[in-house]
Amino acid sequence: MSESDHRESEIVQSWSANANAWTRAVREGRIPSRVASTDQAILDAVRRRTRGRVLDAGCGEGWLARALETEGFEVVGIDATEELITRARELGGGVFSTLAFEDIIAAPKAAGGPYEVIVLNFALLGERVAPLLSALGSRLRPDGRLILQTVHPWSGVGEAAYRDGWRVETFDAFGGEFPAPMPWFFRTMEGWLAEISTGGLIVDRLEEPVHPDTGLPASLLLTMRRGARQSRR
Ligand SMILES: C[S@@+](CC[C@H](N)C(=O)[O-])C[C@H]1O[C@@H](n2cnc3c(N)ncnc32)[C@H](O)[C@@H]1O
């Protein structure tokens, strides 16, 4: 197994161990940047699209799927972490199944669709992004959009060199409630745009939601459409 494969499997193992702590943190509104701006930002980005079928890829405990269902979207949520899919099903609002990104890369039709919108909200944590974007792009309607929200590349400036590479999230801000640290792949703005282009997608809109208290970017939010290569698939 390559180092990258090893880290990718550690990511999923960490979510399995952290599923209950994560569910509490989300449902009790204990992630300040989400409450202050990023939840609203992703909802607003999806609301710009016509009501239709949405895939929430890496849906976690399902908050976004539930919110979109109440607004008339028809949502399918998938996630590699069975414990989180179980928690999502408890509250309903969407159809949830256990499915890993790796399964979608191997067989894109497993993701269902075609979809009006595919959302990846803070769910792209590994190194191999282009193959997943390419596979998901093939599950979009011709006029559909893939909407990705992620950690803003500049939020990590000063912590380490500004270059793509693996880092570790310890979840220390939650006072020891999360049992497992999580490896995640930090990506520069240049790195994100290169992966998107390799995945055959085109950025329609780039947004940088700002945290109202700090004035700093809270996330990077990209809305993408299929490029010419994707459209022929
Ligand atoms: C930070 S959480 C975000 C969850 C949700 N999108 C939200 O906004 O609350 C990251 C999610 O990505 C999922 N994930 C990580 N790696 C995955 C993979 N390889 N395939 C599918 N889901 C994955 C995790 O299980 C977890 O639910």
Coordinates of N, CA and C and ligand atoms in Angstrom, one line a residue:
M1 N 0.9 -1.2 0.0 CA 0.0 0.0 0.0 C 0.9 1.3 0.0
S2 N 0.6 2.2 -0.9 CA 1.4 3.4 -0.9 C 1.1 4.3 0.3
E3 N 2.0 5.3 0.6 CA 1.8 6.1 1.8 C 0.4 6.9 1.6
S4 N 0.1 7.3 0.4 CA -1.1 8.0 0.1 C -2.3 7.1 0.4
D5 N -2.3 5.8 -0.1 CA -3.4 4.9 0.2 C -3.6 4.7 1.7
H6 N -2.4 4.6 2.4 CA -2.5 4.4 3.8 C -3.2 5.6 4.5
R7 N -2.8 6.8 4.1 CA -3.4 8.0 4.8 C -4.9 8.1 4.4
E8 N -5.2 7.7 3.2 CA -6.7 7.8 2.8 C -7.5 6.8 3.6
S9 N -6.9 5.6 3.9 CA -7.7 4.7 4.7 C -7.7 5.2 6.2
E10 N -6.7 5.9 6.6 CA -6.7 6.4 8.0 C -7.8 7.5 8.1
I11 N -8.0 8.3 7.0 CA -9.1 9.3 7.1 C -10.4 8.7 7.4
V12 N -10.7 7.6 6.7 CA -12.0 7.0 6.9 C -12.1 6.3 8.3
Q13 N -11.0 5.7 8.7 CA -11.0 5.1 10.1 C -11.2 6.2 11.1
S14 N -10.6 7.4 10.9 CA -10.8 8.4 12.0 C -12.2 8.9 12.0
W15 N -12.9 8.9 10.9 CA -14.3 9.4 10.9 C -15.2 8.3 11.6
S16 N -14.8 7.1 11.4 CA -15.6 6.0 12.1 C -15.4 6.2 13.6
A17 N -14.2 6.4 14.1 CA -14.0 6.6 15.5 C -14.6 7.9 16.1
N18 N -14.6 8.9 15.2 CA -15.1 10.2 15.7 C -16.6 10.5 15.4
A19 N -17.3 9.5 14.9 CA -18.6 9.7 14.3 C -19.6 10.4 15.4
N20 N -19.5 9.8 16.6 CA -20.5 10.4 17.6 C -20.1 11.8 18.0
A21 N -18.8 12.0 18.2 CA -18.3 13.4 18.6 C -18.6 14.4 17.5
W22 N -18.4 14.0 16.3 CA -18.7 14.8 15.1 C -20.2 15.2 15.1
T23 N -21.0 14.1 15.2 CA -22.5 14.3 15.1 C -22.9 15.4 16.2
R24 N -22.4 15.2 17.4 CA -22.8 16.2 18.5 C -22.3 17.6 18.1
A25 N -21.0 17.7 17.7 CA -20.5 19.0 17.3 C -21.3 19.7 16.3
V26 N -21.7 19.0 15.2 CA -22.5 19.6 14.2 C -23.9 19.9 14.7
R27 N -24.6 19.0 15.3 CA -26.0 19.2 15.7 C -26.1 20.2 16.9
E28 N -25.1 20.4 17.7 CA -25.1 21.4 18.7 C -24.6 22.7 18.3
G29 N -24.2 22.9 17.0 CA -23.7 24.1 16.5 C -22.4 24.5 17.2
R30 N -21.5 23.6 17.4 CA -20.3 23.9 18.1 C -19.0 24.1 17.3
I31 N -19.3 24.4 15.9 CA -18.1 24.7 15.1 C -18.3 26.1 14.6
P32 N -17.6 27.1 15.3 CA -17.9 28.5 15.1 C -18.0 29.0 13.6
S33 N -17.0 28.5 12.8 CA -17.0 29.0 11.4 C -18.2 28.5 10.6
R34 N -18.7 27.4 11.0 CA -20.0 26.9 10.3 C -21.1 27.8 10.7
V35 N -21.3 28.0 12.0 CA -22.4 28.8 12.5 C -22.3 30.3 11.9
A36 N -21.1 30.8 11.9 CA -20.9 32.2 11.5 C -21.0 32.4 10.0
S37 N -20.6 31.4 9.2 CA -20.7 31.7 7.7 C -20.7 30.5 6.8
T38 N -20.0 29.4 7.0 CA -19.9 28.4 5.9 C -21.2 27.6 5.7
D39 N -22.0 27.4 6.7 CA -23.3 26.7 6.5 C -24.2 27.5 5.5
Q40 N -24.3 28.8 5.8 CA -25.1 29.7 5.0 C -24.5 29.8 3.6
A41 N -23.2 29.8 3.5 CA -22.6 30.0 2.2 C -22.9 28.8 1.3
I42 N -22.8 27.6 1.8 CA -23.1 26.4 0.9 C -24.6 26.3 0.6
L43 N -25.4 26.6 1.6 CA -26.9 26.6 1.3 C -27.2 27.6 0.2
D44 N -26.6 28.8 0.3 CA -26.9 29.9 -0.7 C -26.4 29.4 -2.1
A45 N -25.3 28.8 -2.1 CA -24.7 28.3 -3.4 C -25.6 27.3 -4.1
V46 N -26.2 26.4 -3.3 CA -27.1 25.4 -3.9 C -28.4 26.0 -4.3
R47 N -28.9 26.9 -3.4 CA -30.2 27.6 -3.7 C -30.2 28.3 -5.0
R48 N -29.1 28.7 -5.6 CA -29.0 29.4 -6.9 C -29.5 28.5 -8.0
R49 N -29.4 27.2 -7.8 CA -29.8 26.2 -8.8 C -31.3 25.9 -8.8
T50 N -31.8 25.4 -9.9 CA -33.2 25.1 -9.9 C -33.4 23.8 -9.0
R51 N -34.6 23.7 -8.4 CA -34.9 22.6 -7.5 C -34.8 21.3 -8.4
G52 N -34.0 20.3 -7.9 CA -33.9 19.1 -8.6 C -33.2 18.1 -7.8
R53 N -32.5 17.1 -8.4 CA -31.8 16.0 -7.7 C -30.4 16.5 -7.3
V54 N -30.1 16.3 -6.0 CA -28.8 16.7 -5.4 C -28.1 15.5 -4.8
L55 N -26.8 15.3 -5.1 CA -26.0 14.3 -4.4 C -25.1 15.1 -3.4
D56 N -25.3 14.7 -2.1 CA -24.4 15.3 -1.0 C -23.4 14.2 -0.8
A57 N -22.2 14.4 -1.4 CA -21.1 13.4 -1.4 C -20.2 13.6 -0.2
G58 N -20.1 12.6 0.7 CA -19.4 12.8 2.0 C -20.3 13.6 2.9
C59 N -21.6 13.1 3.0 CA -22.7 13.9 3.7 C -22.5 13.9 5.2
G60 N -21.7 13.0 5.8 CA -21.6 13.0 7.2 C -22.9 12.6 7.9
E61 N -23.3 13.4 9.0 CA -24.5 13.1 9.7 C -25.7 13.6 9.0
G62 N -25.5 14.3 7.9 CA -26.7 14.6 7.0 C -27.3 16.0 7.1
W63 N -26.7 17.0 7.8 CA -27.4 18.2 8.1 C -27.8 18.9 6.8
L64 N -26.9 18.9 5.8 CA -27.1 19.7 4.6 C -28.2 19.0 3.7
A65 N -28.2 17.7 3.7 CA -29.2 17.0 3.0 C -30.6 17.3 3.6
R66 N -30.7 17.3 4.9 CA -32.0 17.6 5.6 C -32.4 19.0 5.3
A67 N -31.5 20.0 5.3 CA -31.8 21.4 5.1 C -32.3 21.5 3.6
L68 N -31.7 20.9 2.7 CA -32.0 21.0 1.3 C -33.4 20.4 1.0
E69 N -33.6 19.2 1.6 CA -34.9 18.5 1.4 C -36.1 19.4 1.8
T70 N -35.9 20.1 2.9 CA -37.0 21.0 3.4 C -37.3 22.1 2.4
E71 N -36.3 22.4 1.5 CA -36.5 23.5 0.5 C -36.9 22.9 -0.8
G72 N -37.2 21.6 -0.9 CA -37.8 21.1 -2.2 C -36.8 20.4 -3.1
F73 N -35.5 20.3 -2.6 CA -34.5 19.5 -3.4 C -34.8 18.0 -3.0
E74 N -34.4 17.1 -4.0 CA -34.5 15.7 -3.7 C -33.1 15.2 -3.5
V75 N -32.7 14.8 -2.3 CA -31.3 14.6 -1.9 C -30.9 13.2 -1.7
V76 N -29.8 12.8 -2.3 CA -29.2 11.5 -2.0 C -27.9 11.8 -1.2
G77 N -27.7 11.2 -0.1 CA -26.5 11.4 0.7 C -25.6 10.2 0.7
I78 N -24.4 10.3 0.4 CA -23.5 9.1 0.5 C -22.3 9.5 1.4
D79 N -21.7 8.5 2.0 CA -20.6 8.7 2.9 C -19.9 7.3 3.1
A80 N -18.6 7.3 3.3 CA -17.8 6.1 3.5 C -18.1 5.6 4.9
T81 N -18.5 6.4 5.8 CA -18.5 6.1 7.3 C -19.9 5.6 7.6
E82 N -20.0 4.3 7.9 CA -21.3 3.7 8.1 C -22.0 4.3 9.4
E83 N -21.1 4.6 10.4 CA -21.7 5.1 11.7 C -22.4 6.5 11.4
L84 N -21.8 7.3 10.5 CA -22.4 8.6 10.2 C -23.7 8.4 9.3
I85 N -23.7 7.4 8.4 CA -24.9 7.2 7.6 C -26.0 6.7 8.6
T86 N -25.7 5.9 9.6 CA -26.7 5.5 10.5 C -27.3 6.7 11.2
R87 N -26.4 7.6 11.7 CA -26.9 8.9 12.3 C -27.7 9.7 11.4
A88 N -27.3 9.8 10.1 CA -28.1 10.6 9.1 C -29.5 10.0 9.0
R89 N -29.6 8.6 8.9 CA -30.9 8.0 8.7 C -31.8 8.2 9.9
E90 N -31.2 8.3 11.1 CA -32.1 8.5 12.3 C -33.0 9.7 12.1
L91 N -32.5 10.8 11.5 CA -33.3 12.0 11.3 C -34.0 12.1 10.0
G92 N -33.7 11.2 9.0 CA -34.3 11.3 7.7 C -34.0 12.5 6.9
G93 N -34.9 12.8 6.0 CA -34.6 14.0 5.1 C -33.5 13.6 4.1
G94 N -33.9 12.9 3.1 CA -32.9 12.4 2.1 C -32.8 10.9 2.2
V95 N -32.2 10.3 1.1 CA -31.9 8.9 1.1 C -30.4 8.7 1.3
F96 N -30.0 8.0 2.3 CA -28.6 7.9 2.7 C -28.1 6.5 2.4
S97 N -26.9 6.4 1.8 CA -26.2 5.1 1.7 C -24.7 5.2 2.0
T98 N -24.2 4.1 2.4 CA -22.7 4.0 2.7 C -22.1 3.7 1.3
L99 N -21.2 4.6 0.9 CA -20.5 4.5 -0.4 C -19.3 5.3 -0.3
A100 N -18.1 4.8 -0.6 CA -16.8 5.5 -0.5 C -16.5 6.2 -1.9
F101 N -15.8 7.3 -1.8 CA -15.3 8.0 -3.0 C -14.6 7.0 -4.0
E102 N -13.8 6.1 -3.4 CA -13.1 5.1 -4.1 C -14.0 4.3 -5.0
D103 N -15.2 3.9 -4.4 CA -16.2 3.1 -5.2 C -16.7 3.9 -6.4
I104 N -16.9 5.2 -6.2 CA -17.4 6.1 -7.2 C -16.4 6.2 -8.3
I105 N -15.1 6.3 -7.9 CA -14.0 6.4 -8.9 C -14.0 5.1 -9.8
A106 N -14.1 4.0 -9.1 CA -14.1 2.7 -9.8 C -15.3 2.5 -10.7
A107 N -16.4 3.0 -10.3 CA -17.7 2.8 -11.0 C -18.6 4.0 -10.8
P108 N -18.4 5.0 -11.6 CA -19.1 6.3 -11.4 C -20.6 6.1 -11.3
K109 N -21.2 5.2 -12.0 CA -22.7 5.1 -12.0 C -23.2 4.6 -10.6
A110 N -22.3 4.1 -9.8 CA -22.7 3.7 -8.4 C -23.2 4.9 -7.7
A111 N -22.9 6.1 -8.1 CA -23.3 7.3 -7.4 C -24.7 7.7 -7.8
G112 N -25.3 7.1 -8.8 CA -26.7 7.4 -9.2 C -26.7 8.6 -10.1
G113 N -27.8 9.3 -10.1 CA -27.9 10.5 -11.0 C -28.5 10.2 -12.3
P114 N -28.5 11.1 -13.3 CA -27.7 12.4 -13.2 C -28.4 13.4 -12.3
Y115 N -27.5 14.3 -11.7 CA -27.9 15.2 -10.7 C -27.8 16.7 -11.3
E116 N -28.7 17.5 -10.7 CA -28.7 18.9 -11.0 C -27.5 19.5 -10.2
V117 N -27.3 19.1 -9.0 CA -26.2 19.6 -8.2 C -25.5 18.4 -7.5
I118 N -24.2 18.4 -7.4 CA -23.4 17.5 -6.6 C -22.6 18.4 -5.6
V119 N -22.8 18.2 -4.3 CA -22.1 19.0 -3.3 C -21.1 18.2 -2.6
L120 N -19.9 18.8 -2.3 CA -18.9 18.3 -1.5 C -18.6 19.3 -0.4
N121 N -19.1 19.2 0.8 CA -19.0 20.2 1.8 C -17.9 19.7 2.8
F122 N -16.8 20.3 2.7 CA -15.6 19.9 3.6 C -15.4 18.4 3.7
A123 N -15.6 17.7 2.5 CA -15.6 16.3 2.5 C -14.3 15.8 1.7
L124 N -13.7 16.7 1.0 CA -12.5 16.2 0.2 C -11.3 16.4 1.0
L125 N -10.8 15.4 1.6 CA -9.8 15.5 2.6 C -8.5 14.8 2.2
G126 N -8.6 14.0 1.1 CA -7.5 13.2 0.7 C -6.6 13.8 -0.4
E127 N -5.7 13.0 -0.9 CA -4.7 13.6 -1.9 C -5.3 13.5 -3.3
R128 N -6.0 12.4 -3.6 CA -6.4 12.1 -5.0 C -7.8 12.8 -5.2
V129 N -7.8 13.9 -5.8 CA -9.1 14.7 -6.0 C -9.5 14.6 -7.5
A130 N -8.6 14.8 -8.4 CA -9.0 14.8 -9.8 C -9.8 13.6 -10.3
P131 N -9.4 12.4 -9.9 CA -10.2 11.2 -10.4 C -11.7 11.2 -9.8
L132 N -11.8 11.7 -8.6 CA -13.2 11.8 -8.0 C -14.0 12.9 -8.7
L133 N -13.4 14.1 -9.0 CA -14.1 15.1 -9.6 C -14.5 14.7 -11.0
S134 N -13.6 13.9 -11.7 CA -13.9 13.5 -13.0 C -15.1 12.5 -13.0
A135 N -15.1 11.6 -12.0 CA -16.2 10.6 -11.9 C -17.5 11.3 -11.5
L136 N -17.4 12.2 -10.6 CA -18.7 12.9 -10.2 C -19.2 13.8 -11.3
G137 N -18.3 14.4 -12.1 CA -18.7 15.3 -13.2 C -19.5 14.5 -14.2
S138 N -19.2 13.2 -14.3 CA -19.9 12.4 -15.3 C -21.3 12.1 -14.8
R139 N -21.6 12.3 -13.5 CA -23.0 12.1 -13.0 C -23.8 13.3 -12.9
L140 N -23.3 14.4 -13.5 CA -24.0 15.7 -13.5 C -24.9 15.7 -14.8
R141 N -26.0 16.4 -14.7 CA -26.8 16.7 -15.9 C -25.9 17.7 -16.7
P142 N -26.2 17.8 -18.0 CA -25.3 18.7 -18.9 C -25.2 20.1 -18.3
D143 N -26.3 20.6 -17.7 CA -26.3 22.0 -17.2 C -26.1 22.0 -15.7
G144 N -25.7 20.8 -15.1 CA -25.6 20.7 -13.6 C -24.3 21.4 -13.1
R145 N -24.2 21.4 -11.8 CA -23.0 22.1 -11.2 C -22.5 21.2 -10.0
L146 N -21.2 21.2 -9.9 CA -20.5 20.6 -8.8 C -20.1 21.7 -7.8
I147 N -20.5 21.6 -6.6 CA -20.2 22.7 -5.6 C -19.4 22.2 -4.5
L148 N -18.2 22.8 -4.4 CA -17.2 22.3 -3.4 C -16.9 23.4 -2.4
Q149 N -17.0 23.1 -1.1 CA -16.6 24.0 -0.1 C -15.4 23.3 0.7
T150 N -14.4 24.0 0.9 CA -13.2 23.5 1.6 C -12.5 24.5 2.4
V151 N -11.5 24.0 3.2 CA -10.7 24.9 4.0 C -10.0 25.9 3.1
H152 N -10.1 27.2 3.5 CA -9.4 28.2 2.6 C -7.9 28.0 2.6
P153 N -7.3 27.9 1.5 CA -5.8 27.7 1.4 C -5.0 28.6 2.3
W154 N -5.5 29.9 2.4 CA -4.7 30.8 3.2 C -4.8 30.7 4.7
S155 N -5.8 29.9 5.1 CA -6.0 29.8 6.5 C -4.8 29.0 7.2
G156 N -4.1 28.3 6.4 CA -3.0 27.5 6.9 C -1.7 28.2 6.8
V157 N -1.7 29.4 6.2 CA -0.4 30.2 6.0 C 0.2 30.5 7.4
G158 N 1.5 30.2 7.5 CA 2.1 30.5 8.8 C 2.3 29.3 9.7
E159 N 1.3 28.3 9.5 CA 1.5 27.0 10.2 C 2.6 26.2 9.7
A160 N 2.7 26.2 8.4 CA 3.7 25.4 7.7 C 3.9 26.0 6.3
A161 N 4.8 25.4 5.5 CA 5.1 26.0 4.2 C 3.8 26.0 3.4
Y162 N 3.7 27.0 2.5 CA 2.5 27.1 1.6 C 2.8 26.2 0.4
R163 N 2.6 24.9 0.7 CA 2.7 23.9 -0.4 C 1.8 22.7 -0.1
D164 N 1.3 22.0 -1.2 CA 0.5 20.9 -1.0 C 1.2 19.8 -0.2
G165 N 0.4 19.2 0.8 CA 1.1 18.2 1.6 C 0.1 17.7 2.7
W166 N 0.5 16.6 3.3 CA -0.3 16.1 4.4 C -0.1 16.8 5.7
R167 N -1.2 17.0 6.4 CA -1.2 17.6 7.7 C -2.1 16.8 8.6
V168 N -2.1 17.1 9.9 CA -3.0 16.3 10.8 C -3.9 17.3 11.6
E169 N -5.2 16.9 11.6 CA -6.2 17.6 12.5 C -6.3 16.9 13.8
T170 N -6.1 17.5 14.9 CA -6.2 16.8 16.2 C -7.5 17.1 16.9
F171 N -8.3 18.0 16.4 CA -9.6 18.3 17.0 C -9.5 18.8 18.4
D172 N -8.3 19.4 18.7 CA -8.1 19.9 20.1 C -9.1 20.9 20.6
A173 N -9.6 21.6 19.6 CA -10.6 22.7 19.9 C -11.8 22.1 20.6
F174 N -12.0 20.8 20.5 CA -13.2 20.1 21.1 C -12.9 19.5 22.5
G175 N -11.8 19.9 23.0 CA -11.5 19.5 24.4 C -11.3 18.0 24.6
G176 N -10.7 17.3 23.7 CA -10.5 15.8 23.9 C -11.6 14.9 23.6
E177 N -12.7 15.5 23.0 CA -13.9 14.6 22.8 C -13.7 13.7 21.6
F178 N -12.8 14.1 20.6 CA -12.6 13.3 19.4 C -11.5 12.3 19.7
P179 N -11.8 11.0 19.6 CA -10.7 10.0 20.0 C -9.6 9.9 19.0
A180 N -9.8 10.2 17.7 CA -8.8 9.9 16.7 C -8.4 11.2 15.9
P181 N -7.1 11.4 15.8 CA -6.6 12.5 14.9 C -6.9 12.1 13.5
M182 N -6.9 13.1 12.6 CA -7.2 12.8 11.2 C -6.2 13.4 10.2
P183 N -5.5 12.5 9.4 CA -4.7 13.1 8.4 C -5.5 13.8 7.3
W184 N -5.1 14.9 6.8 CA -5.8 15.6 5.7 C -4.8 16.2 4.8
F185 N -5.1 16.4 3.5 CA -4.2 16.9 2.5 C -4.4 18.4 2.3
F186 N -3.5 19.2 2.7 CA -3.6 20.6 2.5 C -3.3 20.9 1.0
R187 N -4.1 21.8 0.5 CA -3.9 22.2 -1.0 C -3.9 23.7 -1.1
T188 N -2.9 24.2 -1.9 CA -2.8 25.6 -2.2 C -3.9 25.9 -3.2
M189 N -4.1 27.2 -3.5 CA -5.1 27.6 -4.5 C -4.7 27.1 -5.8
E190 N -3.4 27.2 -6.1 CA -2.9 26.6 -7.4 C -3.2 25.1 -7.5
G191 N -3.0 24.4 -6.3 CA -3.2 23.0 -6.3 C -4.7 22.6 -6.6
W192 N -5.6 23.4 -6.0 CA -7.0 23.1 -6.2 C -7.4 23.3 -7.7
L193 N -6.9 24.4 -8.3 CA -7.3 24.7 -9.7 C -6.7 23.7 -10.6
A194 N -5.5 23.2 -10.3 CA -4.9 22.1 -11.2 C -5.7 20.8 -11.1
E195 N -6.2 20.4 -9.9 CA -7.0 19.2 -9.8 C -8.3 19.3 -10.5
I196 N -8.9 20.5 -10.4 CA -10.2 20.7 -11.1 C -10.0 20.6 -12.6
S197 N -9.0 21.2 -13.1 CA -8.7 21.2 -14.6 C -8.4 19.7 -15.0
T198 N -7.6 19.0 -14.2 CA -7.3 17.6 -14.6 C -8.6 16.8 -14.5
G199 N -9.5 17.1 -13.6 CA -10.7 16.4 -13.5 C -11.7 16.7 -14.6
G200 N -11.4 17.7 -15.5 CA -12.2 18.0 -16.6 C -13.4 18.9 -16.3
L201 N -13.2 19.7 -15.2 CA -14.3 20.7 -14.8 C -13.8 22.1 -15.0
I202 N -14.7 23.0 -15.1 CA -14.4 24.4 -15.3 C -15.1 25.2 -14.1
V203 N -14.3 26.1 -13.5 CA -14.8 26.9 -12.4 C -15.7 28.0 -13.0
D204 N -16.9 28.0 -12.5 CA -17.9 29.0 -12.9 C -17.9 30.2 -12.0
R205 N -17.6 29.9 -10.7 CA -17.7 31.0 -9.7 C -16.8 30.6 -8.5
L206 N -16.0 31.5 -8.1 CA -15.1 31.3 -6.9 C -15.5 32.3 -5.8
E207 N -15.9 31.8 -4.6 CA -16.3 32.6 -3.5 C -15.4 32.4 -2.3
E208 N -15.2 33.4 -1.5 CA -14.4 33.3 -0.3 C -15.2 33.9 0.9
P209 N -16.1 33.0 1.4 CA -16.9 33.5 2.5 C -16.0 34.0 3.7
V210 N -16.3 35.1 4.2 CA -15.5 35.7 5.3 C -16.1 35.5 6.6
H211 N -15.3 35.2 7.6 CA -15.8 35.1 9.0 C -16.1 36.5 9.5
P212 N -17.4 36.8 9.9 CA -17.7 38.1 10.2 C -16.9 38.7 11.4
D213 N -16.5 37.9 12.3 CA -15.7 38.4 13.5 C -14.3 38.7 13.2
T214 N -13.6 37.8 12.4 CA -12.2 38.0 12.2 C -11.9 38.7 10.9
G215 N -12.8 38.8 10.0 CA -12.6 39.4 8.7 C -11.7 38.5 7.8
L216 N -11.4 37.3 8.2 CA -10.5 36.4 7.5 C -11.4 35.4 6.7
P217 N -10.8 34.8 5.6 CA -11.6 33.9 4.8 C -11.9 32.6 5.6
A218 N -13.2 32.3 5.6 CA -13.7 31.1 6.4 C -13.6 29.8 5.6
S219 N -13.6 30.0 4.2 CA -13.6 28.8 3.4 C -13.4 29.3 1.9
L220 N -13.1 28.3 1.1 CA -13.1 28.5 -0.4 C -14.3 27.7 -0.9
L221 N -15.1 28.4 -1.8 CA -16.3 27.8 -2.3 C -16.3 27.9 -3.8
L222 N -16.3 26.8 -4.5 CA -16.1 26.7 -5.9 C -17.4 26.1 -6.5
T223 N -17.9 26.7 -7.5 CA -19.0 26.2 -8.3 C -18.5 25.8 -9.7
M224 N -18.6 24.6 -10.1 CA -18.0 24.1 -11.3 C -19.0 23.5 -12.3
R225 N -18.7 23.5 -13.6 CA -19.5 22.9 -14.6 C -18.6 21.9 -15.4
R226 N -19.3 21.1 -16.2 CA -18.5 20.1 -17.0 C -17.8 20.8 -18.1
G227 N -16.6 20.5 -18.3 CA -15.8 21.0 -19.5 C -16.1 20.2 -20.7
A228 N -15.5 20.6 -21.8 CA -15.8 19.9 -23.1 C -15.5 18.4 -23.0
R229 N -14.4 18.0 -22.4 CA -14.1 16.6 -22.3 C -15.1 15.8 -21.5
Q230 N -15.6 16.4 -20.4 CA -16.7 15.8 -19.6 C -18.0 15.7 -20.4
S231 N -18.3 16.7 -21.2 CA -19.6 16.8 -21.9 C -19.7 15.7 -22.9
R232 N -18.5 15.1 -23.4 CA -18.6 14.1 -24.4 C -18.8 12.7 -23.8
R233 N -18.7 12.6 -22.4 CA -18.8 11.3 -21.7 C -20.2 10.8 -21.7
Ligands
LIG1 C1 -15.7 17.2 7.8 S1 -16.8 15.9 7.5 C2 -18.1 16.7 6.5 C3 -19.4 16.1 6.6 C4 -20.5 16.9 5.9 N1 -20.3 17.1 4.5 C5 -20.8 18.1 6.6 O1 -20.8 19.2 6.0 O2 -21.0 18.1 7.8 C6 -16.0 14.9 6.2 C7 -16.8 13.7 5.7 O3 -16.2 13.1 4.6 C8 -16.4 11.7 4.7 N2 -15.3 11.0 3.9 C9 -14.0 11.1 4.1 N3 -13.3 10.3 3.2 C10 -14.3 9.7 2.5 C11 -14.2 8.8 1.4 N4 -13.1 8.3 0.9 N5 -15.4 8.4 0.8 C12 -16.6 8.9 1.3 N6 -16.7 9.8 2.3 C13 -15.6 10.2 2.9 C14 -16.3 11.4 6.2 O4 -16.8 10.1 6.5 C15 -17.0 12.6 6.8 O5 -18.4 12.3 6.9

